[in-house]
Amino acid sequence: MLDSLPDWCAGGGVSRREQLPTRFDPASFEGRWYAAWEASGAFTPEQPSAKAPFVILIPPPNVTGKLHIGHALQFTLQDLVIRWRRMQGRNALWLPGTDHAGIATQVMVERELAKEGTSRRELGREKFLKRMWEWKAQYKDNISHQAKALGASCDWTRERFTLDEMLSRAVRYAFVSLYREGLIYRAHRLINWCPRCLTALSDLEVVHKEVDGGMWDFAYPLVDGGEIVVSTSRPETMLGDTAVAVHPTDERYRQLIGRQVQHPLLDRRFPVIADEVLVDPAFGTGAVKVTPAHDANDFATGERHALEKINILNEDGTINSNGGPFAGQDRFAARKAVLAALGEKGLRRGEKTHRHAVGHCQRCDTVVEPYLSKQWFCSMRAMADRALEAVRSGDVRLVPDFWVSTYENWLENILDWCISRQLWWGHRIPAFYCPDGHTTVSEEDVTACGECGRPVERDPDVLDTWFSSALWPISTLGWPEDTADMRAFYPTSVMITGFDILFFWVARMVMMGCHFTGKAPFAHVHLTGLVRDARGQKMSKTKGNVMDPLDLVEQYGADAVRFTLAALASPGRDLPLDAKRMEGYHAFGTKLWNAARFVQMNLDGSEAGLEQLDPGRLALPEAWILTELERTTAAVNRSWENYRFDEACRELYQFVWNDFCDWYLEMAKPVLQEGGWDGRRADDVRAVARGVLIEALKLLHPVMPFITEEIARHLGSEDPLITTPYPAAGRRTEFPHALAVIAAFQAVVQETRSYRHLVGLPPGTPLALFLVGLDPARREAFSSLATELSRLAGLSTLGLNPTSVPAEAIRDLAGGVNVAIVLPEGALGEAERARLAAELAQVETELGQATARLSDASFTARAPKDVVAGSRVRAAELTHKVRLLTATLEHRS
């Protein structure tokens, strides 16, 4: 595999002599590296392989245009995991693909046709589908290009599309199998209907929104005299009423049960019925109009009482001939007309504002109608029970686990799934009908009825997009055939996707996978939050806060985009995305780049590997950074394992920026530039600087693949990082003593710098520092670090356990070390002392307020724990500041 890599990325000592450019420019190398990885075959798993498989299937983006920032999040996390597992030696497959997205894509193409002054009906099915395939060809390539720009290391040789021949065969096989098992059936049922998209919708495709509507009361005349008053939020549906229901125990209406009602606007009569399920006597008038063809509860009532089901709507939402004089009117116009007609007849009995949930089409936001229609359904109860067991038994683990209760609640209350759609783009239902009413369901096209031999016509409808998506983990691997890919890569390892499609997709994949293979399709499901803007608002074009992933890549580089998204990916939380964070992580890339340039400039090509170093001769800084590397390696691997991408990124950022760049390289600079001293060997420092940097690059590679690969090449890494073993903890000697000493060393340096800043001296002003009361071991350690301490703290004098300390010294405690700091003579004039006195007064006032707040029992008892803890930390900081300022003003210097 590696032999096929281009010379410029194939490692070896030669590349180490090629100096990293001064300017960090991601665009100069990102495209090169992606092409090299892809050409090398690194994305394609071995087949067959003795390695343990690790498989991720991409949640296929819809073929509806460009990727959005949510896709960028998913791609980043999936690529991060697959790169990590690949480097761990797993036979890693990340299988890409796109979804035909039936209704969503068809709506977009129909909009294009409307702009051209035509429609799908005018084109006809064949020509319309030709346009759909042209759209797919155009946008599918756009999507894969965008994925590659983000660094997605997918196996493009296995790229799938849900309407590919192989996947279509799987869909058809699944439909026919479920039909023969009695789990798919066709029936007249009340379904959700979109009058704009002109198709049935599943319950999940209906978004319920709270709206302010009306509640109208009107009277139904009784045939033999009197009236019964009902309430409704949809007066137009009274045109389809076939009963009025009352509660059997309601004394107000008991004598009316069984009597006939005369429809006031149509020539129709129907009964007053008793139904304790439908009617709540305390709600409204206690009498309920029953419209079995246009309300789910009324439909069930109609089934219990064998009521007539009268559909009053055309598919486009206009009133049909069953509406009598209102036929042809739009449903909302008919609402007004019916109310007017009732008013003219003196039957209106009042109205009020009524806030209630109204179903809207997820795709076009049109108000959905409950609609009686003959559709195909999939029975869900048995499959849902199997999917519940998969999670309860631990075969499938949901991360975060608080989603388990939501998952269980939905599956425990699941209804049969309406799977037919009145669209043209999608998997056409493999059912054939003859004039005698026979139905033939077949894996192959048929021309004659299997029962009577008469010619047949195929069902014009297509399957719900989510039906084919539910088969994605198996159809993409060649099921129902016994393929090598199915044997090698199923079940898959993890599904990383948004929580918003837990029911649409994840649960259905579990159901189908368990039903057809006996195995859950994946072991883990990591559910991410939604990407929002910096203020936590949902991104939308109307708000103008949409972020295009490719624009961000162009501006900040793919690595900065990836690191930002991963760093924000806390479990169970939405991601507030701020461009400033991306700027910060671009700066992180620059910091890493400049550190690598410094290290590279100080190498001579003879550096030993970390494993070749003698632990016994390492100086404290080298022992410390190697121990921090070991600690970071363990923490990062643990965080990747637990899908704590945010914690891993925090560890990596801390180690690279703070530990390695700000501390270790600063301690290493004099040795590298001037040669060894105080027991530090220059060759050890060079080897550790290069070795630790390369290990850090490996640790970073899954989340920042481009910059790490480019730097590693210039440092002479022998192989591309994409196929280099990932660092594992437990293989190196740790030096707890070095951790403790350097922690104290850092505290002393920081305290000295902070004091210089506190009194307002320029950063370069030299101070005298005395460390008092050091035990012999600590004194020896600080003595070995004297050069580094003097340089980093900016000292003119350093005393270790002096016999005496100047009286004017400012004493403090830093990292368990007693320090005494002496300002240069005359450093503080009268103006400076006056400024410090004013600052002291201000700090004392703030401290008083903080102390009073913490003394308030109601605050400490009621405020969030983190707020109280933060207040205590702030009070301690202010107390420390007051003490230092007071001591400084007491001494003349």
mmCIF file of C-alpha atoms in Angstrom, residues 277-477:
data_model
loop_
_atom_site.group_PDB
_atom_site.id
_atom_site.type_symbol
_atom_site.label_atom_id
_atom_site.label_comp_id
_atom_site.label_asym_id
_atom_site.label_seq_id
_atom_site.Cartn_x
_atom_site.Cartn_y
_atom_site.Cartn_z
ATOM 1 C CA VAL A 277 -63.650 6.234 24.894
ATOM 2 C CA LEU A 278 -64.046 9.282 22.671
ATOM 3 C CA VAL A 279 -66.077 11.577 24.898
ATOM 4 C CA ASP A 280 -64.939 13.523 27.942
ATOM 5 C CA PRO A 281 -68.161 14.922 29.492
ATOM 6 C CA ALA A 282 -66.236 17.784 31.096
ATOM 7 C CA PHE A 283 -64.759 19.068 27.812
ATOM 8 C CA GLY A 284 -66.695 21.538 25.685
ATOM 9 C CA THR A 285 -70.396 20.788 25.483
ATOM 10 C CA GLY A 286 -69.897 17.106 26.278
ATOM 11 C CA ALA A 287 -71.158 16.172 22.791
ATOM 12 C CA VAL A 288 -68.675 15.359 20.047
ATOM 13 C CA LYS A 289 -69.172 15.424 16.286
ATOM 14 C CA VAL A 290 -67.729 12.284 14.682
ATOM 15 C CA THR A 291 -65.909 12.494 11.324
ATOM 16 C CA PRO A 292 -64.416 9.018 10.796
ATOM 17 C CA ALA A 293 -62.672 9.908 7.529
ATOM 18 C CA HIS A 294 -60.855 12.985 8.867
ATOM 19 C CA ASP A 295 -59.790 12.407 12.464
ATOM 20 C CA ALA A 296 -57.805 9.548 13.991
ATOM 21 C CA ASN A 297 -59.925 9.301 17.155
ATOM 22 C CA ASP A 298 -63.117 9.550 15.126
ATOM 23 C CA PHE A 299 -61.844 6.826 12.787
ATOM 24 C CA ALA A 300 -61.407 4.496 15.762
ATOM 25 C CA THR A 301 -64.895 5.452 16.953
ATOM 26 C CA GLY A 302 -66.268 4.687 13.507
ATOM 27 C CA GLU A 303 -64.633 1.259 13.644
ATOM 28 C CA ARG A 304 -66.240 0.540 17.032
ATOM 29 C CA HIS A 305 -69.700 1.591 15.855
ATOM 30 C CA ALA A 306 -69.545 0.577 12.171
ATOM 31 C CA LEU A 307 -70.108 4.176 11.073
ATOM 32 C CA GLU A 308 -69.927 5.310 7.470
ATOM 33 C CA LYS A 309 -66.624 6.955 6.563
ATOM 34 C CA ILE A 310 -67.193 9.883 4.224
ATOM 35 C CA ASN A 311 -64.140 11.538 2.666
ATOM 36 C CA ILE A 312 -64.899 15.179 1.852
ATOM 37 C CA LEU A 313 -61.492 16.187 0.445
ATOM 38 C CA ASN A 314 -59.754 15.954 -2.891
ATOM 39 C CA GLU A 315 -56.027 15.248 -2.828
ATOM 40 C CA ASP A 316 -55.228 18.952 -3.249
ATOM 41 C CA GLY A 317 -57.196 19.954 -0.158
ATOM 42 C CA THR A 318 -60.317 21.177 -1.930
ATOM 43 C CA ILE A 319 -63.786 19.924 -1.011
ATOM 44 C CA ASN A 320 -65.030 17.038 -3.185
ATOM 45 C CA SER A 321 -68.551 16.179 -4.302
ATOM 46 C CA ASN A 322 -69.431 14.787 -0.863
ATOM 47 C CA GLY A 323 -69.365 18.395 0.330
ATOM 48 C CA GLY A 324 -72.471 19.306 -1.681
ATOM 49 C CA PRO A 325 -72.678 23.041 -2.341
ATOM 50 C CA PHE A 326 -69.178 23.564 -0.972
ATOM 51 C CA ALA A 327 -67.526 21.310 -3.546
ATOM 52 C CA GLY A 328 -64.498 22.874 -5.244
ATOM 53 C CA GLN A 329 -63.719 25.261 -2.427
ATOM 54 C CA ASP A 330 -60.344 25.206 -0.694
ATOM 55 C CA ARG A 331 -60.619 23.614 2.745
ATOM 56 C CA PHE A 332 -59.936 26.890 4.570
ATOM 57 C CA ALA A 333 -62.349 28.846 2.362
ATOM 58 C CA ALA A 334 -64.917 26.124 3.013
ATOM 59 C CA ARG A 335 -64.395 26.592 6.756
ATOM 60 C CA LYS A 336 -65.550 30.182 6.508
ATOM 61 C CA ALA A 337 -68.375 29.260 4.156
ATOM 62 C CA VAL A 338 -69.684 26.517 6.451
ATOM 63 C CA LEU A 339 -69.635 28.871 9.433
ATOM 64 C CA ALA A 340 -71.505 31.476 7.405
ATOM 65 C CA ALA A 341 -74.115 28.920 6.328
ATOM 66 C CA LEU A 342 -74.614 27.760 9.902
ATOM 67 C CA GLY A 343 -75.033 31.380 10.945
ATOM 68 C CA GLU A 344 -77.656 31.972 8.288
ATOM 69 C CA LYS A 345 -79.611 29.028 9.668
ATOM 70 C CA GLY A 346 -79.320 30.350 13.218
ATOM 71 C CA LEU A 347 -77.261 27.375 14.378
ATOM 72 C CA ARG A 348 -74.119 29.165 15.607
ATOM 73 C CA ARG A 349 -73.820 28.918 19.408
ATOM 74 C CA GLY A 350 -70.579 30.720 20.172
ATOM 75 C CA GLU A 351 -66.841 30.751 19.515
ATOM 76 C CA LYS A 352 -63.547 31.353 21.309
ATOM 77 C CA THR A 353 -59.820 31.451 20.619
ATOM 78 C CA HIS A 354 -58.290 28.014 20.933
ATOM 79 C CA ARG A 355 -54.570 27.248 21.056
ATOM 80 C CA HIS A 356 -53.844 23.753 19.851
ATOM 81 C CA ALA A 357 -51.276 21.592 18.046
ATOM 82 C CA VAL A 358 -51.694 21.418 14.283
ATOM 83 C CA GLY A 359 -49.748 18.973 12.117
ATOM 84 C CA HIS A 360 -47.561 20.416 9.346
ATOM 85 C CA CYS A 361 -45.664 18.704 6.565
ATOM 86 C CA GLN A 362 -42.021 18.404 7.553
ATOM 87 C CA ARG A 363 -40.908 19.257 4.017
ATOM 88 C CA CYS A 364 -43.168 22.085 2.858
ATOM 89 C CA ASP A 365 -44.816 23.274 6.100
ATOM 90 C CA THR A 366 -48.338 22.812 4.693
ATOM 91 C CA VAL A 367 -51.064 21.945 7.206
ATOM 92 C CA VAL A 368 -51.508 18.178 6.996
ATOM 93 C CA GLU A 369 -54.920 16.549 6.735
ATOM 94 C CA PRO A 370 -56.012 13.265 8.293
ATOM 95 C CA TYR A 371 -57.155 11.526 5.126
ATOM 96 C CA LEU A 372 -58.836 8.187 4.424
ATOM 97 C CA SER A 373 -56.818 6.438 1.766
ATOM 98 C CA LYS A 374 -55.752 3.002 0.569
ATOM 99 C CA GLN A 375 -52.068 2.696 1.369
ATOM 100 C CA TRP A 376 -49.371 0.130 2.097
ATOM 101 C CA PHE A 377 -48.433 -0.399 5.730
ATOM 102 C CA CYS A 378 -45.721 -2.266 7.604
ATOM 103 C CA SER A 379 -46.669 -3.975 10.855
ATOM 104 C CA MET A 380 -44.239 -2.766 13.510
ATOM 105 C CA ARG A 381 -45.071 -4.417 16.831
ATOM 106 C CA ALA A 382 -42.968 -7.586 16.518
ATOM 107 C CA MET A 383 -39.988 -5.764 14.985
ATOM 108 C CA ALA A 384 -40.230 -2.992 17.591
ATOM 109 C CA ASP A 385 -40.082 -5.556 20.398
ATOM 110 C CA ARG A 386 -36.908 -6.999 18.891
ATOM 111 C CA ALA A 387 -35.388 -3.511 18.637
ATOM 112 C CA LEU A 388 -36.286 -2.817 22.263
ATOM 113 C CA GLU A 389 -34.574 -6.017 23.319
ATOM 114 C CA ALA A 390 -31.446 -5.090 21.331
ATOM 115 C CA VAL A 391 -30.961 -1.979 23.487
ATOM 116 C CA ARG A 392 -32.095 -3.499 26.772
ATOM 117 C CA SER A 393 -29.754 -6.461 26.362
ATOM 118 C CA GLY A 394 -26.786 -4.241 25.561
ATOM 119 C CA ASP A 395 -26.420 -5.449 21.972
ATOM 120 C CA VAL A 396 -26.893 -1.809 20.983
ATOM 121 C CA ARG A 397 -25.564 0.962 23.229
ATOM 122 C CA LEU A 398 -26.993 4.472 22.847
ATOM 123 C CA VAL A 399 -24.602 7.319 23.684
ATOM 124 C CA PRO A 400 -25.524 9.422 25.627
ATOM 125 C CA ASP A 401 -27.613 6.850 27.477
ATOM 126 C CA PHE A 402 -30.373 9.293 28.426
ATOM 127 C CA TRP A 403 -31.770 8.663 24.940
ATOM 128 C CA VAL A 404 -32.678 5.106 25.971
ATOM 129 C CA SER A 405 -35.921 6.140 27.691
ATOM 130 C CA THR A 406 -36.974 8.189 24.673
ATOM 131 C CA TYR A 407 -36.165 5.295 22.349
ATOM 132 C CA GLU A 408 -38.120 2.864 24.512
ATOM 133 C CA ASN A 409 -41.127 5.158 24.826
ATOM 134 C CA TRP A 410 -41.433 5.534 21.064
ATOM 135 C CA LEU A 411 -41.057 1.832 20.311
ATOM 136 C CA GLU A 412 -43.442 0.803 23.082
ATOM 137 C CA ASN A 413 -46.149 3.031 21.582
ATOM 138 C CA ILE A 414 -45.341 2.519 17.916
ATOM 139 C CA LEU A 415 -48.101 2.282 15.320
ATOM 140 C CA ASP A 416 -47.981 0.558 11.962
ATOM 141 C CA TRP A 417 -45.903 2.476 9.451
ATOM 142 C CA CYS A 418 -47.482 3.884 6.295
ATOM 143 C CA ILE A 419 -44.757 3.089 3.753
ATOM 144 C CA SER A 420 -46.341 4.115 0.427
ATOM 145 C CA ARG A 421 -45.836 7.544 -1.082
ATOM 146 C CA GLN A 422 -47.608 9.137 -4.010
ATOM 147 C CA LEU A 423 -44.341 10.161 -5.665
ATOM 148 C CA TRP A 424 -42.375 9.104 -8.742
ATOM 149 C CA TRP A 425 -38.833 9.371 -7.412
ATOM 150 C CA GLY A 426 -37.960 6.357 -5.320
ATOM 151 C CA HIS A 427 -38.280 2.581 -5.108
ATOM 152 C CA ARG A 428 -41.497 1.725 -6.881
ATOM 153 C CA ILE A 429 -43.701 -0.660 -4.949
ATOM 154 C CA PRO A 430 -43.412 -4.169 -6.495
ATOM 155 C CA ALA A 431 -47.163 -4.825 -6.477
ATOM 156 C CA PHE A 432 -49.207 -5.539 -9.596
ATOM 157 C CA TYR A 433 -52.992 -5.323 -9.915
ATOM 158 C CA CYS A 434 -55.356 -6.974 -12.396
ATOM 159 C CA PRO A 435 -58.912 -5.860 -13.339
ATOM 160 C CA ASP A 436 -60.385 -8.627 -11.154
ATOM 161 C CA GLY A 437 -58.847 -7.120 -8.020
ATOM 162 C CA HIS A 438 -56.033 -9.603 -7.534
ATOM 163 C CA THR A 439 -52.673 -8.382 -6.197
ATOM 164 C CA THR A 440 -49.353 -9.913 -7.190
ATOM 165 C CA VAL A 441 -46.251 -8.972 -5.192
ATOM 166 C CA SER A 442 -43.063 -10.128 -6.845
ATOM 167 C CA GLU A 443 -39.295 -9.666 -6.811
ATOM 168 C CA GLU A 444 -39.439 -9.636 -10.615
ATOM 169 C CA ASP A 445 -41.669 -7.603 -12.903
ATOM 170 C CA VAL A 446 -44.735 -9.509 -14.110
ATOM 171 C CA THR A 447 -47.118 -8.878 -16.992
ATOM 172 C CA ALA A 448 -49.928 -11.239 -16.069
ATOM 173 C CA CYS A 449 -51.861 -11.931 -12.885
ATOM 174 C CA GLY A 450 -50.650 -14.975 -11.012
ATOM 175 C CA GLU A 451 -54.231 -15.971 -10.144
ATOM 176 C CA CYS A 452 -56.281 -15.300 -13.267
ATOM 177 C CA GLY A 453 -53.720 -14.614 -15.968
ATOM 178 C CA ARG A 454 -55.184 -11.252 -16.940
ATOM 179 C CA PRO A 455 -52.885 -8.280 -17.726
ATOM 180 C CA VAL A 456 -51.636 -6.308 -14.731
ATOM 181 C CA GLU A 457 -50.619 -2.745 -13.958
ATOM 182 C CA ARG A 458 -47.911 -1.901 -11.472
ATOM 183 C CA ASP A 459 -48.660 0.190 -8.409
ATOM 184 C CA PRO A 460 -47.663 3.779 -9.291
ATOM 185 C CA ASP A 461 -46.547 4.637 -5.758
ATOM 186 C CA VAL A 462 -43.049 4.459 -4.318
ATOM 187 C CA LEU A 463 -41.796 3.470 -0.895
ATOM 188 C CA ASP A 464 -41.083 5.907 1.887
ATOM 189 C CA THR A 465 -37.436 6.934 1.635
ATOM 190 C CA TRP A 466 -36.867 5.723 5.177
ATOM 191 C CA PHE A 467 -37.783 2.170 4.139
ATOM 192 C CA SER A 468 -34.690 1.889 1.946
ATOM 193 C CA SER A 469 -32.660 3.866 4.503
ATOM 194 C CA ALA A 470 -33.635 1.335 7.163
ATOM 195 C CA LEU A 471 -31.856 -1.317 5.085
ATOM 196 C CA TRP A 472 -28.677 0.777 4.626
ATOM 197 C CA PRO A 473 -26.417 -1.294 6.942
ATOM 198 C CA ILE A 474 -27.164 -4.484 5.021
ATOM 199 C CA SER A 475 -28.048 -3.365 1.495
ATOM 200 C CA THR A 476 -24.736 -1.490 1.156
ATOM 201 C CA LEU A 477 -22.824 -4.701 1.930
#
